[in-house]
Structures are given as structure tokens and as C-alpha cells.
JSON list of C-alpha atoms in Angstrom, two decimals:
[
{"chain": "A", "resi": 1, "resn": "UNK", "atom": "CA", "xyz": [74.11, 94.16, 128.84]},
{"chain": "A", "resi": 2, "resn": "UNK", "atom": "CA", "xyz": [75.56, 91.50, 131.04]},
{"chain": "A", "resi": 3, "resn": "UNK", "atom": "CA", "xyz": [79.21, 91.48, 131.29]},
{"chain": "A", "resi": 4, "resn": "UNK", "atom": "CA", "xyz": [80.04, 88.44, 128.95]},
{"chain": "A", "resi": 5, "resn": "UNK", "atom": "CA", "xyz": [78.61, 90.54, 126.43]},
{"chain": "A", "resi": 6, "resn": "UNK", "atom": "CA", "xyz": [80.25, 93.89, 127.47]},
{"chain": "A", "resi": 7, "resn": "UNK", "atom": "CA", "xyz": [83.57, 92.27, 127.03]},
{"chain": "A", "resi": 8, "resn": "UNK", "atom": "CA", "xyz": [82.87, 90.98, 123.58]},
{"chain": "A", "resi": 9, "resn": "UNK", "atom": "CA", "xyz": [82.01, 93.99, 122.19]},
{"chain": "A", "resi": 10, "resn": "UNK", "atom": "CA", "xyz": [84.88, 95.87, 123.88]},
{"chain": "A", "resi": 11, "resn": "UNK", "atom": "CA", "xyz": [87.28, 93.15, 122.45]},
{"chain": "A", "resi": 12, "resn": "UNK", "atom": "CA", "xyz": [85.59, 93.89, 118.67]},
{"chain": "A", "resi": 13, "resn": "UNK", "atom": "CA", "xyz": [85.78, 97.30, 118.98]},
{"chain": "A", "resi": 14, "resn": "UNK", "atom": "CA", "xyz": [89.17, 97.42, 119.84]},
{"chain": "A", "resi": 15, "resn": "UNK", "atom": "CA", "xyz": [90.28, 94.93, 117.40]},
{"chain": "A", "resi": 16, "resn": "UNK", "atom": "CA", "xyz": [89.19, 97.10, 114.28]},
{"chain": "A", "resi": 17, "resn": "UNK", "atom": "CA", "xyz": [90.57, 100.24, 116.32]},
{"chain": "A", "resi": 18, "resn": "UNK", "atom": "CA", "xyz": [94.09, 97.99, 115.89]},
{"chain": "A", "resi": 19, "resn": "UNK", "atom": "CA", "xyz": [93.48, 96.79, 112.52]},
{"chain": "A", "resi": 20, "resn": "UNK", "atom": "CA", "xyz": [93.05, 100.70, 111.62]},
{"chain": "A", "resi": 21, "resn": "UNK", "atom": "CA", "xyz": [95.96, 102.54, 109.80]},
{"chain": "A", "resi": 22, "resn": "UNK", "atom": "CA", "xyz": [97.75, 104.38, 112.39]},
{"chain": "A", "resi": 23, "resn": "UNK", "atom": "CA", "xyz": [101.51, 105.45, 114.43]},
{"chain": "A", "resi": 24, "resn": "UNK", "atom": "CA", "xyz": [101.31, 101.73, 116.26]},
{"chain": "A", "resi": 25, "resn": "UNK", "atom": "CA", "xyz": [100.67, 100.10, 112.81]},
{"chain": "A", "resi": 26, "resn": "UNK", "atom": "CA", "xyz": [103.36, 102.29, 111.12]},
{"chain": "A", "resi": 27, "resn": "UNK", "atom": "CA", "xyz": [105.94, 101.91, 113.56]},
{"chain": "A", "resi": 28, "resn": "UNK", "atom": "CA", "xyz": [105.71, 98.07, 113.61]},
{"chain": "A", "resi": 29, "resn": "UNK", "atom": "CA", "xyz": [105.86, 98.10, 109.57]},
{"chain": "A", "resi": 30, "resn": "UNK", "atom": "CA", "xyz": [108.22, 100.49, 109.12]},
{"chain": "A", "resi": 31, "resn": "UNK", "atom": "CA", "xyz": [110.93, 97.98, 111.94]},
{"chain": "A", "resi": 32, "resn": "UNK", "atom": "CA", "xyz": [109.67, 94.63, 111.39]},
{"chain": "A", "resi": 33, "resn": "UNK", "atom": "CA", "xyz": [110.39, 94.89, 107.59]},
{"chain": "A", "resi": 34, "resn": "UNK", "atom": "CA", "xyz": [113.55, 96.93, 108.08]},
{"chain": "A", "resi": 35, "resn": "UNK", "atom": "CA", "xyz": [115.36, 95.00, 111.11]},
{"chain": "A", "resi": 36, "resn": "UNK", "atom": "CA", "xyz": [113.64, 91.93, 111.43]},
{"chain": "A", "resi": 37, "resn": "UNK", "atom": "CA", "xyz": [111.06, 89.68, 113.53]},
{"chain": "A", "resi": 38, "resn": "UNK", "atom": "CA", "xyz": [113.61, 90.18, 117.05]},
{"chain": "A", "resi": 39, "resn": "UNK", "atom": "CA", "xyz": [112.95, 93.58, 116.77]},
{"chain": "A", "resi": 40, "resn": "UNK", "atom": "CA", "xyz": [109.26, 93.74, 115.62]},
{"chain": "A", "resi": 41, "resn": "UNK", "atom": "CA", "xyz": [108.39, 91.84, 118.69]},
{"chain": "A", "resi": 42, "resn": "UNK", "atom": "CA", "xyz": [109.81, 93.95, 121.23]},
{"chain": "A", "resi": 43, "resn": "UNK", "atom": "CA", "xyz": [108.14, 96.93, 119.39]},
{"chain": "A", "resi": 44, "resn": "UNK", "atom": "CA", "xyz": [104.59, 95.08, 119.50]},
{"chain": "A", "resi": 45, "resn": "UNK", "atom": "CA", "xyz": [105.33, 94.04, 122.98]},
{"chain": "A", "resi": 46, "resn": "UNK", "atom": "CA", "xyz": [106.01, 97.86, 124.36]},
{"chain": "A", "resi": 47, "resn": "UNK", "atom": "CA", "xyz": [102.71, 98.82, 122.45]},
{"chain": "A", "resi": 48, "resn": "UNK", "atom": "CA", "xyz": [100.74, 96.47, 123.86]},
{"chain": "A", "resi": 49, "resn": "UNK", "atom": "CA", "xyz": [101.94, 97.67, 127.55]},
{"chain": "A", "resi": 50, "resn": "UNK", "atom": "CA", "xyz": [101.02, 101.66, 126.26]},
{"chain": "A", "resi": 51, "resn": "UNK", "atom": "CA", "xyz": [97.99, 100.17, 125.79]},
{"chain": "A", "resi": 52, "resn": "UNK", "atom": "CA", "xyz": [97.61, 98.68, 128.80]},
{"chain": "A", "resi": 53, "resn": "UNK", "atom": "CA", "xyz": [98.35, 101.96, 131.16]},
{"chain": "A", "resi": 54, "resn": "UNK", "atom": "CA", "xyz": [96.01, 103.65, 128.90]},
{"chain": "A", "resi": 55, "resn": "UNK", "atom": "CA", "xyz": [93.32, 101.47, 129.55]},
{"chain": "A", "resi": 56, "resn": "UNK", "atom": "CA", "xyz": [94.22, 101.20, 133.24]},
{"chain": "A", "resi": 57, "resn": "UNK", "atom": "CA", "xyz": [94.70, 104.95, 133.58]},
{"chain": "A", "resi": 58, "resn": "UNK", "atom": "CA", "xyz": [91.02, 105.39, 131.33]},
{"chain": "A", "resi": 59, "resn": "UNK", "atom": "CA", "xyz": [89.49, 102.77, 133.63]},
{"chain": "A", "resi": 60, "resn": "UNK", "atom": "CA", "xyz": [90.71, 104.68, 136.75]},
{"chain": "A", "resi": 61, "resn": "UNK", "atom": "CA", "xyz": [89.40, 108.17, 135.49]},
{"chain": "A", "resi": 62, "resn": "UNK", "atom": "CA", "xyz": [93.53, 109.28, 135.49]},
{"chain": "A", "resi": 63, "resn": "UNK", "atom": "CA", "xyz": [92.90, 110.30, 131.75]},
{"chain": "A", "resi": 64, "resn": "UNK", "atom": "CA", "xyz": [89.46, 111.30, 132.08]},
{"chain": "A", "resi": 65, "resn": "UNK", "atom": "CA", "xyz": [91.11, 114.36, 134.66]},
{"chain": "A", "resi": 66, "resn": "UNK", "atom": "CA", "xyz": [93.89, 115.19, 132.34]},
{"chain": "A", "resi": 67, "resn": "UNK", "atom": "CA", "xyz": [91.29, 115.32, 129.29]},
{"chain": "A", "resi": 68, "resn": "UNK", "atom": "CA", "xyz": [89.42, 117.57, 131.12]},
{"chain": "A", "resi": 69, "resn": "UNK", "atom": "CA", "xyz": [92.59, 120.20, 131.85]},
{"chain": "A", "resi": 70, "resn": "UNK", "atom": "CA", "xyz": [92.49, 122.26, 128.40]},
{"chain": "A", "resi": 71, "resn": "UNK", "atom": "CA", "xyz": [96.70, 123.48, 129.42]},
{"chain": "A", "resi": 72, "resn": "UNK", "atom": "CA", "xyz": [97.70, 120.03, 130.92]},
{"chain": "A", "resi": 73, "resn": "UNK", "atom": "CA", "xyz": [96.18, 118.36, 128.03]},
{"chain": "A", "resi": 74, "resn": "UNK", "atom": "CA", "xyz": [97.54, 120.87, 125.13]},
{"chain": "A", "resi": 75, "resn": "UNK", "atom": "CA", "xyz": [101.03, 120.09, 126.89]},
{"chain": "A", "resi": 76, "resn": "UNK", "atom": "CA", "xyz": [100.84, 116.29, 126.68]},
{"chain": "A", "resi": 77, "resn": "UNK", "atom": "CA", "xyz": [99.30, 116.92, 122.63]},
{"chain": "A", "resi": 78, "resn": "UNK", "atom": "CA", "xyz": [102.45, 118.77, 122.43]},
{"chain": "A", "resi": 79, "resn": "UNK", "atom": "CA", "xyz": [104.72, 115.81, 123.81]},
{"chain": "A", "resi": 80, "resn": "UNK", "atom": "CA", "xyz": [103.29, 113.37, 121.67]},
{"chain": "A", "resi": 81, "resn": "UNK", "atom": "CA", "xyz": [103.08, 115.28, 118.61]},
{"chain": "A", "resi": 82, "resn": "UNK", "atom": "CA", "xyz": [106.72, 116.57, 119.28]},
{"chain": "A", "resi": 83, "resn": "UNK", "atom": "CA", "xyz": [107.70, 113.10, 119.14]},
{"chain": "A", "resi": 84, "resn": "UNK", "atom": "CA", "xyz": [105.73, 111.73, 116.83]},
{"chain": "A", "resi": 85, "resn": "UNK", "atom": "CA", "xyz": [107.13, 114.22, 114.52]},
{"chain": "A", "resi": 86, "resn": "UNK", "atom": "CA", "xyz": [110.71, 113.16, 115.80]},
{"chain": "A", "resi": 87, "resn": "UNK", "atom": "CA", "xyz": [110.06, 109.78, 114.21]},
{"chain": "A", "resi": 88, "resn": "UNK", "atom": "CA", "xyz": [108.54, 110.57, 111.02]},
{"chain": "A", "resi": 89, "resn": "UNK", "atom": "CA", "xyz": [112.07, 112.98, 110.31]},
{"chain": "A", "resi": 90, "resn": "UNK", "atom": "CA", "xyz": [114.64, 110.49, 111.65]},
{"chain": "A", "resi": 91, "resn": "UNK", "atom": "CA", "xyz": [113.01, 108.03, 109.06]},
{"chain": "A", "resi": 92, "resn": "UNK", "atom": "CA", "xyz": [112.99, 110.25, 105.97]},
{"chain": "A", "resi": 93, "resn": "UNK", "atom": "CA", "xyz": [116.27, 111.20, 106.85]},
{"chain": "A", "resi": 94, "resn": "UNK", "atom": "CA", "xyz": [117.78, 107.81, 106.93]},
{"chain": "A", "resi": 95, "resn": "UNK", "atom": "CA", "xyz": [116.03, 106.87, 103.81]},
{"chain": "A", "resi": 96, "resn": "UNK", "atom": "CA", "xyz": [117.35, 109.89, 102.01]},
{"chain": "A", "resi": 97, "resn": "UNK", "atom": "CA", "xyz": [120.73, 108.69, 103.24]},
{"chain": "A", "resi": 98, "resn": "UNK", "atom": "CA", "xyz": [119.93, 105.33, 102.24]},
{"chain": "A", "resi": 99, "resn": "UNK", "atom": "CA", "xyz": [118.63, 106.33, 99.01]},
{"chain": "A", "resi": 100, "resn": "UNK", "atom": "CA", "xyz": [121.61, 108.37, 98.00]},
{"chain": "A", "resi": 101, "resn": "UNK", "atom": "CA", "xyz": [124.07, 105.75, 99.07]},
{"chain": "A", "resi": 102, "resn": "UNK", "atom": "CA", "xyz": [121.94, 102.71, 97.21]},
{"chain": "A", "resi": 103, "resn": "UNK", "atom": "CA", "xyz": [125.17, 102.44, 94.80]},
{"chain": "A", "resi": 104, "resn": "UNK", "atom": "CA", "xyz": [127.85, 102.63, 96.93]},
{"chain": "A", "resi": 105, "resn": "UNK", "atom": "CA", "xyz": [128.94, 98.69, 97.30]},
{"chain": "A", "resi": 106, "resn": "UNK", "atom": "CA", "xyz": [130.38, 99.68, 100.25]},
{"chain": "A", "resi": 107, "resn": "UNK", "atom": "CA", "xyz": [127.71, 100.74, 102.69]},
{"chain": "A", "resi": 108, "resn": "UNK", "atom": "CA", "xyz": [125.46, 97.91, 101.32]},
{"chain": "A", "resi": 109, "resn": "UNK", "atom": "CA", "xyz": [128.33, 95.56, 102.86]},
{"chain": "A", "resi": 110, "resn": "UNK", "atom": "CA", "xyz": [127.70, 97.06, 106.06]},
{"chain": "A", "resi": 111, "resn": "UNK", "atom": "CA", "xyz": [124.10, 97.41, 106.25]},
{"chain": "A", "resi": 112, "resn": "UNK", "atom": "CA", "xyz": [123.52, 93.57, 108.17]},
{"chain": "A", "resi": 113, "resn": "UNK", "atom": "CA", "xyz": [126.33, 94.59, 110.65]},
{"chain": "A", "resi": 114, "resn": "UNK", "atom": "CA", "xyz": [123.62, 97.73, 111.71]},
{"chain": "A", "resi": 115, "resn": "UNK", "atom": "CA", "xyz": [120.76, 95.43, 111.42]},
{"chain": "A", "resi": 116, "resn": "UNK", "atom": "CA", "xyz": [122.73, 92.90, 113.67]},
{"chain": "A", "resi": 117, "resn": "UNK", "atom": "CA", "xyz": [123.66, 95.59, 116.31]},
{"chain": "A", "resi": 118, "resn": "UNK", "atom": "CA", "xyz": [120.64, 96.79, 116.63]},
{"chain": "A", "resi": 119, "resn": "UNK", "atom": "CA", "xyz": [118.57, 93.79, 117.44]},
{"chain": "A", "resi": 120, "resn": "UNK", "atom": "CA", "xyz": [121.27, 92.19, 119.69]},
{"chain": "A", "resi": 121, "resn": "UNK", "atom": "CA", "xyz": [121.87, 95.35, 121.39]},
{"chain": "A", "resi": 122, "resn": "UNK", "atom": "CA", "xyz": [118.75, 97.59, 121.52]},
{"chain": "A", "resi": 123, "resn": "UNK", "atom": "CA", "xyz": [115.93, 95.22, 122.54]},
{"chain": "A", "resi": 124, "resn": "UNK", "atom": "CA", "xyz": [115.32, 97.72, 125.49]},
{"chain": "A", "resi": 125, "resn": "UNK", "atom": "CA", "xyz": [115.11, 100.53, 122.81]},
{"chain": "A", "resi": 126, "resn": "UNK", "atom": "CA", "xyz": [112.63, 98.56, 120.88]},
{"chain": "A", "resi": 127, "resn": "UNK", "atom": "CA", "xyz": [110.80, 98.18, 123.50]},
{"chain": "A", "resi": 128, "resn": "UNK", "atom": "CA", "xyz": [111.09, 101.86, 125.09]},
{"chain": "A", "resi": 129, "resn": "UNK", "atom": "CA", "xyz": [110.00, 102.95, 121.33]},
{"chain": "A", "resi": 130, "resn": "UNK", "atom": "CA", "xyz": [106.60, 101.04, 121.28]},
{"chain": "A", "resi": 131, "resn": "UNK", "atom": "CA", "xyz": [105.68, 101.99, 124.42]},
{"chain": "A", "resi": 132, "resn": "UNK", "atom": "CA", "xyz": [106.49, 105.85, 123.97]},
{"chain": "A", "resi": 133, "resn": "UNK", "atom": "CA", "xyz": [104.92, 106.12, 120.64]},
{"chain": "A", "resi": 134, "resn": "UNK", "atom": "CA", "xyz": [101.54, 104.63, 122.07]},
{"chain": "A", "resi": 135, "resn": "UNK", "atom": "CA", "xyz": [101.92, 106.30, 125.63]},
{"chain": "A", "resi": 136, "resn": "UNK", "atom": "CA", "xyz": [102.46, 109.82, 123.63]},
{"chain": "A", "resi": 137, "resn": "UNK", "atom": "CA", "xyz": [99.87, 109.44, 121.42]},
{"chain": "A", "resi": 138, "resn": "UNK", "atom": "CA", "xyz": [97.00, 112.15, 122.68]},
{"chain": "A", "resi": 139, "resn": "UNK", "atom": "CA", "xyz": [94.86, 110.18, 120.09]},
{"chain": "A", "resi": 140, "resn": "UNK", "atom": "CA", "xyz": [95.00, 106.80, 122.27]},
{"chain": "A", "resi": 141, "resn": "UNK", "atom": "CA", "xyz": [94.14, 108.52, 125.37]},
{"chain": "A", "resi": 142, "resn": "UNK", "atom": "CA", "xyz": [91.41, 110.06, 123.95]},
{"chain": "A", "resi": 143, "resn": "UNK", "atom": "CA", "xyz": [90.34, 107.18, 122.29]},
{"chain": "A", "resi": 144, "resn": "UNK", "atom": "CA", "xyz": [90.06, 104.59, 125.65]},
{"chain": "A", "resi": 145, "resn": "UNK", "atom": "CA", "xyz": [88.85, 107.46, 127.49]},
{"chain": "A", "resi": 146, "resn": "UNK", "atom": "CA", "xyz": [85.58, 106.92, 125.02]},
{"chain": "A", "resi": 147, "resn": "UNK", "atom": "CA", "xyz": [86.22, 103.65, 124.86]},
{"chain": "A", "resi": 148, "resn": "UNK", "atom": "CA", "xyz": [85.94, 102.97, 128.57]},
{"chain": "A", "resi": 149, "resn": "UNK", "atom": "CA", "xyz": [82.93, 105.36, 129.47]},
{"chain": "A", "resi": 150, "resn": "UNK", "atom": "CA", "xyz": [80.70, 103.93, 126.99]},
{"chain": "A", "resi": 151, "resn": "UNK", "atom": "CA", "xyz": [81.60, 100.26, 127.38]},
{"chain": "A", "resi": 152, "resn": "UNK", "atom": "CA", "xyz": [82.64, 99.59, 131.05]},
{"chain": "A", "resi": 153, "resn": "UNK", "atom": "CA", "xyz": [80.01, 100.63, 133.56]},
{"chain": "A", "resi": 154, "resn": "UNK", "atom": "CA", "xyz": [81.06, 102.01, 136.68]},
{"chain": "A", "resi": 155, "resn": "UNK", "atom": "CA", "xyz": [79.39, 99.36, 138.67]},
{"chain": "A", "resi": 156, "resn": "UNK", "atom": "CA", "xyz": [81.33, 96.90, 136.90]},
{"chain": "A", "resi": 157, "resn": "UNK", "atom": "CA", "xyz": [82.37, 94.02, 139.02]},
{"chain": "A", "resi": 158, "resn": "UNK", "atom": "CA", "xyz": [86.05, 93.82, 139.81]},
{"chain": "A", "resi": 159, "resn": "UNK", "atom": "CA", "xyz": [87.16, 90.46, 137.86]},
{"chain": "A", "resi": 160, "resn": "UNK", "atom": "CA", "xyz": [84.57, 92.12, 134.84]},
{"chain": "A", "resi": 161, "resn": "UNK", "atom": "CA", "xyz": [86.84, 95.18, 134.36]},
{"chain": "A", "resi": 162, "resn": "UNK", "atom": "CA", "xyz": [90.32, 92.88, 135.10]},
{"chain": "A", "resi": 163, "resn": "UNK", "atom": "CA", "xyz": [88.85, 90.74, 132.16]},
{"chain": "A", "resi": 164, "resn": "UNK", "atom": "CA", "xyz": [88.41, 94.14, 130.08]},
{"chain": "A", "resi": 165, "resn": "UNK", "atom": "CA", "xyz": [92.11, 95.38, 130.71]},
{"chain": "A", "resi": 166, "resn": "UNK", "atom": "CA", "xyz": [93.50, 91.38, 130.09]},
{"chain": "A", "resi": 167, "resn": "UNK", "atom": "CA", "xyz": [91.25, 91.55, 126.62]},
{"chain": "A", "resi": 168, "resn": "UNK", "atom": "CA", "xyz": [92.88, 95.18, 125.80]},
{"chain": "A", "resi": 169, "resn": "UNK", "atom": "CA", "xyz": [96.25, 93.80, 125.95]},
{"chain": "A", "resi": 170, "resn": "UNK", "atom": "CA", "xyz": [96.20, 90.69, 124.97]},
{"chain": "A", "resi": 171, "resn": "UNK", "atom": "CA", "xyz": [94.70, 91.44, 121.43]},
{"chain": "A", "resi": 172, "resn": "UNK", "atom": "CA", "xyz": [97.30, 94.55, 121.26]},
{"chain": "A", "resi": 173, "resn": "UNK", "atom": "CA", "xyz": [99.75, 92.17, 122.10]},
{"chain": "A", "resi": 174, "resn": "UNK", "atom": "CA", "xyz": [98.87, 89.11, 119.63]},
{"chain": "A", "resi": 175, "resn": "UNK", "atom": "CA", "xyz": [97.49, 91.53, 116.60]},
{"chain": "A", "resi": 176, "resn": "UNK", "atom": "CA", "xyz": [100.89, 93.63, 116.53]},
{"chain": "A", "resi": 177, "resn": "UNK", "atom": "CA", "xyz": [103.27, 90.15, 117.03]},
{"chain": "A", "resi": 178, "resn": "UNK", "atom": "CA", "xyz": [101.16, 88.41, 114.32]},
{"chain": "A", "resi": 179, "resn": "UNK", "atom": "CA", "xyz": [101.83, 91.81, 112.04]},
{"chain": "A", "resi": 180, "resn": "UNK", "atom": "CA", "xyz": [105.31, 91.62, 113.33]},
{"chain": "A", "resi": 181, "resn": "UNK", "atom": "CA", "xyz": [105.60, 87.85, 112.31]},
{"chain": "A", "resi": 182, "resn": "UNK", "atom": "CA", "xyz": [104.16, 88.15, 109.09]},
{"chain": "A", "resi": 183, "resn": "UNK", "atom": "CA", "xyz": [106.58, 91.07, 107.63]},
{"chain": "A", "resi": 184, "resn": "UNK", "atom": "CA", "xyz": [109.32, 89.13, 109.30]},
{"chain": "A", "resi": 185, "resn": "UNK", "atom": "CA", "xyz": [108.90, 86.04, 107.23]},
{"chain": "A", "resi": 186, "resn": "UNK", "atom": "CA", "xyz": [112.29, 84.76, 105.04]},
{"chain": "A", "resi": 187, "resn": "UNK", "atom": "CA", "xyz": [109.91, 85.06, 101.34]},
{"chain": "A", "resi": 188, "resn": "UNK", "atom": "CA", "xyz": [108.68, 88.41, 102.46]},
{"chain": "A", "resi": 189, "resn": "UNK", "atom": "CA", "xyz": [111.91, 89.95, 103.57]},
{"chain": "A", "resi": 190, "resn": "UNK", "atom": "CA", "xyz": [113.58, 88.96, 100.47]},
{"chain": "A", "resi": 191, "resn": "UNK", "atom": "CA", "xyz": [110.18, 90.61, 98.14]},
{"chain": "A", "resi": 192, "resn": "UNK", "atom": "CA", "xyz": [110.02, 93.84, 100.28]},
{"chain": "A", "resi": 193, "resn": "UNK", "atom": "CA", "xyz": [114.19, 94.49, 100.90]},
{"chain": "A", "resi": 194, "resn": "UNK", "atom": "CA", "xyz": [114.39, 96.51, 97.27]},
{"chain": "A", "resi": 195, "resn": "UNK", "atom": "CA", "xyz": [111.38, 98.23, 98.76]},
{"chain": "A", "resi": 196, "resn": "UNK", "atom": "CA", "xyz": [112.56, 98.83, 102.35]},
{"chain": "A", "resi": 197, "resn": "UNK", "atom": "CA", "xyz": [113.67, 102.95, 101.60]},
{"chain": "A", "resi": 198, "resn": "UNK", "atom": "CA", "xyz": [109.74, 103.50, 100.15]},
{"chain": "A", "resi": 199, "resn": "UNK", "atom": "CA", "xyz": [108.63, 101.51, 103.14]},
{"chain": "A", "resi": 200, "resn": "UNK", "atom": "CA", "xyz": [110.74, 103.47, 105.67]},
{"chain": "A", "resi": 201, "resn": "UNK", "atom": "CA", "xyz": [109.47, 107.09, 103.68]},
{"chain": "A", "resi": 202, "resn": "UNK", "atom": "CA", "xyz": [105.84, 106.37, 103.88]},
{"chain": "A", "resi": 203, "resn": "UNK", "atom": "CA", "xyz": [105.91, 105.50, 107.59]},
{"chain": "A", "resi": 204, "resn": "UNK", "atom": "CA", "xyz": [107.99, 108.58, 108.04]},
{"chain": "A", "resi": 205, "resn": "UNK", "atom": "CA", "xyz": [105.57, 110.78, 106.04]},
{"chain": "A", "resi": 206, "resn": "UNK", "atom": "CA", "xyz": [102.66, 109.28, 108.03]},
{"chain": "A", "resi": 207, "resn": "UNK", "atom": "CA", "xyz": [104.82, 110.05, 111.16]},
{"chain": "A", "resi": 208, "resn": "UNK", "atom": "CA", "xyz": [105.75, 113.55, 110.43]},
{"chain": "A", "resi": 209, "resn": "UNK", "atom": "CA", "xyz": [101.78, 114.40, 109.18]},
{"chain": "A", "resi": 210, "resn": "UNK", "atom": "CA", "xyz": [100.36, 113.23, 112.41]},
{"chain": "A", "resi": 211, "resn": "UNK", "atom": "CA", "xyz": [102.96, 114.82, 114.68]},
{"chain": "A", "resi": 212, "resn": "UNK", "atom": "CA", "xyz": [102.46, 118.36, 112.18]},
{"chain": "A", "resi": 213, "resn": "UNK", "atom": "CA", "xyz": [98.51, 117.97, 113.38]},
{"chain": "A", "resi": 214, "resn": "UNK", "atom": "CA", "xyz": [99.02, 117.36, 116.37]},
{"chain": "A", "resi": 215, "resn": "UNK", "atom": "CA", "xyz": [101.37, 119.83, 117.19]},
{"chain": "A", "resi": 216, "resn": "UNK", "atom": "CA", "xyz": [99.20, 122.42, 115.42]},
{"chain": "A", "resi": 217, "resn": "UNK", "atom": "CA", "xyz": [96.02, 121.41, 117.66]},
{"chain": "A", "resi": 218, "resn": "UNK", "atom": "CA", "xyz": [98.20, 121.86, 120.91]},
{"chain": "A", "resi": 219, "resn": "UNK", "atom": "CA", "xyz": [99.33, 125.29, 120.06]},
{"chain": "A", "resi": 220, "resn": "UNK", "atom": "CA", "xyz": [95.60, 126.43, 119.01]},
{"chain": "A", "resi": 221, "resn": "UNK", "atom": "CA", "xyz": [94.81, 125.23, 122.34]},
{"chain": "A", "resi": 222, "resn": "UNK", "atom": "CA", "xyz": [97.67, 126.92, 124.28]},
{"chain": "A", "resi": 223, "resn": "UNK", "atom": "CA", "xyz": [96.90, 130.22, 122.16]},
{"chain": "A", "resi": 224, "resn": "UNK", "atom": "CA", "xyz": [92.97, 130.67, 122.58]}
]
């Protein structure tokens, strides 16, 4: 294949990889419907640059030498799942909290202010959070590790694989803005806000499943 061709399938590929139901797709649901289209950017925006190390760190054989240590790799699993998990709890217990408290006129009064301070004052943590989730994710690494052995030949020509790490992020980028966008819209916010708690507990269940597997895999690993 020349490498007009390698690029478009690696840019297909990768777009149904994004498209597919996963902790980047939760985590930009679960904070663009919740706290708005600020804050659903800044999340897409530090996914998009987790993507981009892994695909750097895949297309330098970095990953590739970490896959291949069973202890270093079962640590990292470990990491991500750890935190993963981390997520999925924090957001079951604040919808519990908000669930219990859905009657109480006064914390409804003060649920903008929290929206408010947390998109004027944590667009680093946004950020930070996209990135970690993706960078932690043993899944992803695993995933552009294939990803970039099958697809990107070694003999590759320089501007060829700078063209394959520009395509990586730049679809990572505009799918999880777009997502961000649409849950962000005025109609949609006002449809989904009664549904915001259920939104918040299935991205935490989805969270706290993942990390649970993952967590399990790295200690089999560790064990044997």
C-alpha cells in the first residue's frame, strides 16, 4: 500500500475505535451534559493529547517495550484501572448525594454556583482529567500498539508517519469536541437536566466495571 492509502485506512480505523462505547466516550458524556460545553472541551482536548503520546510513544516502540514487561505492564494495568475505578465511585457517589437531596430547594439553588466554579476555575482539571483517563487506560496502549504495527511500516517516510500522528489527533480532537458540542446544546441541556443523576450513574457504573477488570487482570498477572 502506498502511503496515501495507509493513512486513510489508519484514519477509518481509528474513527470507529472513537465512535466505540468506551472511558473517553463516558467521561465526555458524563461532563459535557453535567457542566457544560466550557468544560466538555477541555476534557476532549486533554484526550485528544493522551492520544497523541500514545500514538507517538506506539510509533517510537516506547509502548511496544513496556507491553512486552509482564511486571512493568501489570503495574501500569494497575494505575489505570485504580483510577479508572476512582472515577466510576466519585460519580455514583455524587449522584447518590444528588439523588437524595433532589427535594431539598435548597441545594438545587446552589447547584449553578458549582457548575459555575467549576468551569471558570478548573479548566486545568478538565483538562488534566482527559488526558489521565486516556494516558491510564492499559486498553489504549494496547490498542495503538496494534494499531501502529499493522498499519505504519517501519520504513515509513518521515512526513508519512507525522501525517499518521496529525490524523490520530486531529480526529480525537474534532470527534470528542463535536460530542462535546452536541450534549452542550441550550434544547439538549434543558431535555437531559431531569436526567443528569441517571446520566452521571451509568458513566460511573461503566467506570467502576472497567477499572474492577482491569484491576483484576493486573493482579492475575502480578500473582502467576
Amino acid at each position: 500500500m502506498n502511503e496515501v492509502t495507509i493513512l486513510a485506512t489508519l484514519a477509518s480505523v481509528h474513527l470507529i475505535a472513537l465512535m466505540s462505547p468506551g472511558p473517553d466516550f463516558a467521561l465526555v458524556v458524563q461532563n459535557a451534559t453535567r457542566y457544560g460545553r466550557q468544560t466538555g472541551l477541555y476534557i476532549a482536548l486533554g484526550l485528544s493529547l493522551g492520544i497523541l503520546l500514545h500514538s507517538i510513544l506506539s510509533l517510537t516502540g516506547i509502548s511496544y517495550l513496556v507491553h512486552q514487561q509482564p511486571m512493568l505492564f501489570a503495574v501500569l494495568q494497575l494505575a489505570g484501572g485504580s483510577y479508572l475505578f476512582y472515577l466510576g465511585f466519585g460519580a455514583l457517589s455524587a449522584s447518590w448525594q444528588r439523588f437524595r437531596s433532589s427535594n431539598n430547594a435548597s441545594s438545587n439553588q446552589e447547584a449553578p454556583k458549582e457548575k459555575e466554579t467549576f468551569v471558570l476555575a478548573n479548566k486545568r482539571q478538565a483538562l488534566s482529567r482527559g488526558f489521565t483517563t486516556n494516558i491510564l487506560n492499559p486498553k489504549a496502549l494496547v490498542f495503538f500498539i496494534s494499531l501502529m504495527s499493522s498499519l505504519v511500516p517501519a520504513e515509513m517516510s518521515l512526513s508519512g508517519k507525522s501525517g499518521a500522528l496529525l490524523i490520530l489527533w486531529g480526529l480525537s480532537l474534532a470527534w470528542f469536541s463535536l460530542l462535546a458540542w452536541l450534549l452542550s446544546t441550550s434544547k439538549l441541556q434543558k431535555r437531559i437536566q431531569s436526567l443528569a443523576v441517571y446520566i452521571d450513574s451509568l458513566c460511573g457504573v461503566i467506570f467502576v466495571t472497567l477499572g474492577f477488570s482491569i484491576i483484576y487482570s493486573s493482579i492475575t498477572m502480578l500473582v502467576l
